[in-house]
Amino acid sequence: MAASLPRSLPSGTVTCGSNKYTASAITAAINAGVDDMNSDYYPDNYPHQYYDEASEDITLYCSGSGPWYEFPIMPNGKIYDSTSSNYVSPGTDRVIFTASGTYCAVVTHTGAASYDGFVACKGD
Ligand code: 2AM
């Protein structure tokens, strides 16, 4: 883990498995997650806290020791919103950010060593 604050958004496309995300898609997902937290709205328990796990070998270029939060980032410009009456799978990819919306990383379950693990997305 490394700390340098604040981390700027990626300048190019971020690739998670076969999904690609632009900086504006990342910003939209962070804003949706922060809005949900500010509204006390936690569809299917997202956002929730993201922990820096040594085994996941992800460099979090964020401030200090967190807390950091994860929220699904969805392909094709979709914004994640799951309710009991409208379940939406969170998919494989997550954006990580601080409560104030500072970007930390984009990570994915695709290609992780374990089913619940994460790896960093390329170019994040
Ligand atoms: P998820 O919350 O995005 O689905 C059970 O092991 C859950 O832990 C998984 O569903 C998984 O991701 C989540 N998980 C895996 N690594 C994590 C981490 N570093 N911090 C927080 N949750 C993590």
PDB file of C-alpha atoms and ligand atoms in Angstrom:
ATOM      1  CA  MET A   1       0.000   0.000   0.000  1.00  0.00           C
ATOM      2  CA  ALA A   2       1.188   3.482  -0.783  1.00  0.00           C
ATOM      3  CA  ALA A   3      -0.238   6.820   0.198  1.00  0.00           C
ATOM      4  CA  SER A   4      -0.228   9.974  -1.851  1.00  0.00           C
ATOM      5  CA  LEU A   5      -3.110  12.391  -1.806  1.00  0.00           C
ATOM      6  CA  PRO A   6      -5.162  13.088  -3.765  1.00  0.00           C
ATOM      7  CA  ARG A   7      -4.884  10.562  -6.538  1.00  0.00           C
ATOM      8  CA  SER A   8      -5.947  11.893  -9.909  1.00  0.00           C
ATOM      9  CA  LEU A   9      -8.359  10.012 -12.112  1.00  0.00           C
ATOM     10  CA  PRO A  10      -6.845   7.793 -14.798  1.00  0.00           C
ATOM     11  CA  SER A  11      -6.028   9.692 -17.969  1.00  0.00           C
ATOM     12  CA  GLY A  12      -6.940   6.789 -20.221  1.00  0.00           C
ATOM     13  CA  THR A  13      -9.345   3.894 -20.305  1.00  0.00           C
ATOM     14  CA  VAL A  14      -9.368   1.489 -17.368  1.00  0.00           C
ATOM     15  CA  THR A  15      -9.865  -2.198 -18.236  1.00  0.00           C
ATOM     16  CA  CYS A  16     -11.406  -4.731 -15.852  1.00  0.00           C
ATOM     17  CA  GLY A  17     -11.503  -8.114 -17.565  1.00  0.00           C
ATOM     18  CA  SER A  18     -13.299  -7.220 -20.792  1.00  0.00           C
ATOM     19  CA  ASN A  19     -15.035  -4.142 -19.380  1.00  0.00           C
ATOM     20  CA  LYS A  20     -13.643  -0.698 -20.167  1.00  0.00           C
ATOM     21  CA  TYR A  21     -14.269   2.503 -18.229  1.00  0.00           C
ATOM     22  CA  THR A  22     -13.529   6.122 -19.021  1.00  0.00           C
ATOM     23  CA  ALA A  23     -12.696   8.721 -16.378  1.00  0.00           C
ATOM     24  CA  SER A  24     -16.216  10.135 -16.708  1.00  0.00           C
ATOM     25  CA  ALA A  25     -17.729   6.684 -16.079  1.00  0.00           C
ATOM     26  CA  ILE A  26     -15.547   6.390 -12.965  1.00  0.00           C
ATOM     27  CA  THR A  27     -16.596   9.847 -11.785  1.00  0.00           C
ATOM     28  CA  ALA A  28     -20.265   8.977 -12.338  1.00  0.00           C
ATOM     29  CA  ALA A  29     -19.934   5.789 -10.263  1.00  0.00           C
ATOM     30  CA  ILE A  30     -18.128   7.624  -7.427  1.00  0.00           C
ATOM     31  CA  ASN A  31     -20.748  10.375  -7.420  1.00  0.00           C
ATOM     32  CA  ALA A  32     -23.549   7.801  -7.284  1.00  0.00           C
ATOM     33  CA  GLY A  33     -21.880   6.038  -4.348  1.00  0.00           C
ATOM     34  CA  VAL A  34     -21.255   9.272  -2.447  1.00  0.00           C
ATOM     35  CA  ASP A  35     -24.837  10.438  -3.108  1.00  0.00           C
ATOM     36  CA  ASP A  36     -26.150   7.137  -1.755  1.00  0.00           C
ATOM     37  CA  MET A  37     -24.044   7.456   1.399  1.00  0.00           C
ATOM     38  CA  ASN A  38     -25.193  11.032   1.901  1.00  0.00           C
ATOM     39  CA  SER A  39     -28.798   9.876   1.506  1.00  0.00           C
ATOM     40  CA  ASP A  40     -28.342   6.867   3.799  1.00  0.00           C
ATOM     41  CA  TYR A  41     -29.354   4.738   0.825  1.00  0.00           C
ATOM     42  CA  TYR A  42     -27.500   1.431   0.628  1.00  0.00           C
ATOM     43  CA  PRO A  43     -28.914  -0.642  -2.212  1.00  0.00           C
ATOM     44  CA  ASP A  44     -27.972  -4.277  -1.543  1.00  0.00           C
ATOM     45  CA  ASN A  45     -25.408  -3.053   1.019  1.00  0.00           C
ATOM     46  CA  TYR A  46     -23.383  -0.819  -1.353  1.00  0.00           C
ATOM     47  CA  PRO A  47     -21.462   1.316  -0.781  1.00  0.00           C
ATOM     48  CA  HIS A  48     -19.674  -0.553   1.942  1.00  0.00           C
ATOM     49  CA  GLN A  49     -16.267  -0.246   3.424  1.00  0.00           C
ATOM     50  CA  TYR A  50     -13.337  -1.575   1.417  1.00  0.00           C
ATOM     51  CA  TYR A  51     -10.398  -2.941   3.369  1.00  0.00           C
ATOM     52  CA  ASP A  52      -6.793  -2.940   2.274  1.00  0.00           C
ATOM     53  CA  GLU A  53      -6.037  -6.665   2.147  1.00  0.00           C
ATOM     54  CA  ALA A  54      -2.372  -7.509   1.655  1.00  0.00           C
ATOM     55  CA  SER A  55      -3.345 -10.730  -0.126  1.00  0.00           C
ATOM     56  CA  GLU A  56      -5.166  -8.758  -2.813  1.00  0.00           C
ATOM     57  CA  ASP A  57      -1.956  -6.918  -3.690  1.00  0.00           C
ATOM     58  CA  ILE A  58      -3.691  -3.688  -4.679  1.00  0.00           C
ATOM     59  CA  THR A  59      -1.903  -0.376  -4.331  1.00  0.00           C
ATOM     60  CA  LEU A  60      -4.301   2.141  -2.860  1.00  0.00           C
ATOM     61  CA  TYR A  61      -2.950   5.580  -3.663  1.00  0.00           C
ATOM     62  CA  CYS A  62      -5.239   7.223  -1.142  1.00  0.00           C
ATOM     63  CA  SER A  63      -4.748   9.208   1.995  1.00  0.00           C
ATOM     64  CA  GLY A  64      -3.689   7.631   5.279  1.00  0.00           C
ATOM     65  CA  SER A  65      -5.560   4.611   6.516  1.00  0.00           C
ATOM     66  CA  GLY A  66      -9.013   5.242   5.065  1.00  0.00           C
ATOM     67  CA  PRO A  67     -11.832   4.534   5.515  1.00  0.00           C
ATOM     68  CA  TRP A  68     -12.347   3.641   1.871  1.00  0.00           C
ATOM     69  CA  TYR A  69     -15.593   2.595   0.280  1.00  0.00           C
ATOM     70  CA  GLU A  70     -16.475   0.409  -2.683  1.00  0.00           C
ATOM     71  CA  PHE A  71     -19.391   0.788  -5.062  1.00  0.00           C
ATOM     72  CA  PRO A  72     -20.176  -1.205  -8.202  1.00  0.00           C
ATOM     73  CA  ILE A  73     -19.075   0.328 -11.480  1.00  0.00           C
ATOM     74  CA  MET A  74     -21.163  -1.078 -14.303  1.00  0.00           C
ATOM     75  CA  PRO A  75     -20.435  -1.471 -18.008  1.00  0.00           C
ATOM     76  CA  ASN A  76     -22.307   0.458 -20.696  1.00  0.00           C
ATOM     77  CA  GLY A  77     -22.863   3.601 -18.654  1.00  0.00           C
ATOM     78  CA  LYS A  78     -25.261   1.990 -16.180  1.00  0.00           C
ATOM     79  CA  ILE A  79     -25.413   3.292 -12.628  1.00  0.00           C
ATOM     80  CA  TYR A  80     -25.856   0.605  -9.993  1.00  0.00           C
ATOM     81  CA  ASP A  81     -29.180   0.702  -8.145  1.00  0.00           C
ATOM     82  CA  SER A  82     -30.571  -2.442  -6.558  1.00  0.00           C
ATOM     83  CA  THR A  83     -33.660  -2.588  -4.376  1.00  0.00           C
ATOM     84  CA  SER A  84     -35.561  -5.556  -3.015  1.00  0.00           C
ATOM     85  CA  SER A  85     -38.153  -5.029  -5.729  1.00  0.00           C
ATOM     86  CA  ASN A  86     -35.551  -4.542  -8.440  1.00  0.00           C
ATOM     87  CA  TYR A  87     -32.497  -6.679  -7.781  1.00  0.00           C
ATOM     88  CA  VAL A  88     -29.505  -5.814  -9.929  1.00  0.00           C
ATOM     89  CA  SER A  89     -26.325  -7.863  -9.732  1.00  0.00           C
ATOM     90  CA  PRO A  90     -23.376  -5.702  -8.675  1.00  0.00           C
ATOM     91  CA  GLY A  91     -21.293  -7.418 -11.339  1.00  0.00           C
ATOM     92  CA  THR A  92     -17.555  -7.838 -11.115  1.00  0.00           C
ATOM     93  CA  ASP A  93     -16.127  -4.329 -10.932  1.00  0.00           C
ATOM     94  CA  ARG A  94     -15.870  -1.765  -8.137  1.00  0.00           C
ATOM     95  CA  VAL A  95     -14.667   1.772  -7.734  1.00  0.00           C
ATOM     96  CA  ILE A  96     -12.943   2.661  -4.453  1.00  0.00           C
ATOM     97  CA  PHE A  97     -13.130   6.159  -3.011  1.00  0.00           C
ATOM     98  CA  THR A  98     -13.186   8.140   0.218  1.00  0.00           C
ATOM     99  CA  ALA A  99     -16.387   9.448   1.826  1.00  0.00           C
ATOM    100  CA  SER A 100     -15.671  12.822   0.234  1.00  0.00           C
ATOM    101  CA  GLY A 101     -15.389  11.245  -3.207  1.00  0.00           C
ATOM    102  CA  THR A 102     -11.622  11.181  -3.678  1.00  0.00           C
ATOM    103  CA  TYR A 103     -10.696   8.535  -6.226  1.00  0.00           C
ATOM    104  CA  CYS A 104      -8.631   5.589  -5.003  1.00  0.00           C
ATOM    105  CA  ALA A 105      -8.780   2.699  -7.445  1.00  0.00           C
ATOM    106  CA  VAL A 106     -10.840   0.561  -9.785  1.00  0.00           C
ATOM    107  CA  VAL A 107     -10.728  -3.135  -8.891  1.00  0.00           C
ATOM    108  CA  THR A 108     -12.370  -6.291 -10.164  1.00  0.00           C
ATOM    109  CA  HIS A 109     -13.196  -9.829  -9.149  1.00  0.00           C
ATOM    110  CA  THR A 110     -12.284 -10.913 -12.695  1.00  0.00           C
ATOM    111  CA  GLY A 111      -8.939 -12.686 -12.592  1.00  0.00           C
ATOM    112  CA  ALA A 112      -8.619 -12.542  -8.797  1.00  0.00           C
ATOM    113  CA  ALA A 113      -6.919 -15.445  -7.037  1.00  0.00           C
ATOM    114  CA  SER A 114     -10.073 -16.242  -5.047  1.00  0.00           C
ATOM    115  CA  TYR A 115     -13.767 -15.869  -5.824  1.00  0.00           C
ATOM    116  CA  ASP A 116     -14.234 -13.044  -3.325  1.00  0.00           C
ATOM    117  CA  GLY A 117     -10.853 -11.445  -3.964  1.00  0.00           C
ATOM    118  CA  PHE A 118     -10.023  -8.435  -6.068  1.00  0.00           C
ATOM    119  CA  VAL A 119      -7.249  -7.369  -8.398  1.00  0.00           C
ATOM    120  CA  ALA A 120      -6.581  -3.872  -9.679  1.00  0.00           C
ATOM    121  CA  CYS A 121      -7.968  -3.061 -13.120  1.00  0.00           C
ATOM    122  CA  LYS A 122      -5.452  -2.234 -15.855  1.00  0.00           C
ATOM    123  CA  GLY A 123      -4.664   1.439 -16.180  1.00  0.00           C
ATOM    124  CA  ASP A 124      -6.457   2.425 -13.000  1.00  0.00           C
TER     125      ASP A 124
HETATM  126  P1  2AM B   1     -17.910  -7.467  -2.724  1.00  0.00           P
HETATM  127  O1  2AM B   1     -18.380  -6.929  -1.446  1.00  0.00           O
HETATM  128  O2  2AM B   1     -17.742  -6.368  -3.669  1.00  0.00           O
HETATM  129  O3  2AM B   1     -18.733  -8.461  -3.382  1.00  0.00           O
HETATM  130  C1  2AM B   1     -17.153 -11.692   1.034  1.00  0.00           C
HETATM  131  O4  2AM B   1     -15.855 -12.172   1.111  1.00  0.00           O
HETATM  132  C2  2AM B   1     -17.178 -10.368   0.355  1.00  0.00           C
HETATM  133  O5  2AM B   1     -16.021  -9.642   0.704  1.00  0.00           O
HETATM  134  C3  2AM B   1     -17.178 -10.395  -1.162  1.00  0.00           C
HETATM  135  O6  2AM B   1     -18.436 -10.347  -1.659  1.00  0.00           O
HETATM  136  C4  2AM B   1     -16.268  -9.257  -1.558  1.00  0.00           C
HETATM  137  O7  2AM B   1     -16.599  -8.248  -2.447  1.00  0.00           O
HETATM  138  C5  2AM B   1     -15.824  -8.698  -0.289  1.00  0.00           C
HETATM  139  N1  2AM B   1     -14.421  -8.312  -0.340  1.00  0.00           N
HETATM  140  C6  2AM B   1     -13.372  -8.898  -0.936  1.00  0.00           C
HETATM  141  N2  2AM B   1     -12.240  -8.211  -0.738  1.00  0.00           N
HETATM  142  C7  2AM B   1     -12.612  -7.144   0.017  1.00  0.00           C
HETATM  143  C8  2AM B   1     -11.908  -6.052   0.552  1.00  0.00           C
HETATM  144  N3  2AM B   1     -10.596  -5.881   0.355  1.00  0.00           N
HETATM  145  N4  2AM B   1     -12.606  -5.152   1.289  1.00  0.00           N
HETATM  146  C9  2AM B   1     -13.928  -5.300   1.485  1.00  0.00           C
HETATM  147  N5  2AM B   1     -14.659  -6.291   1.001  1.00  0.00           N
HETATM  148  C10 2AM B   1     -13.987  -7.208   0.280  1.00  0.00           C
END
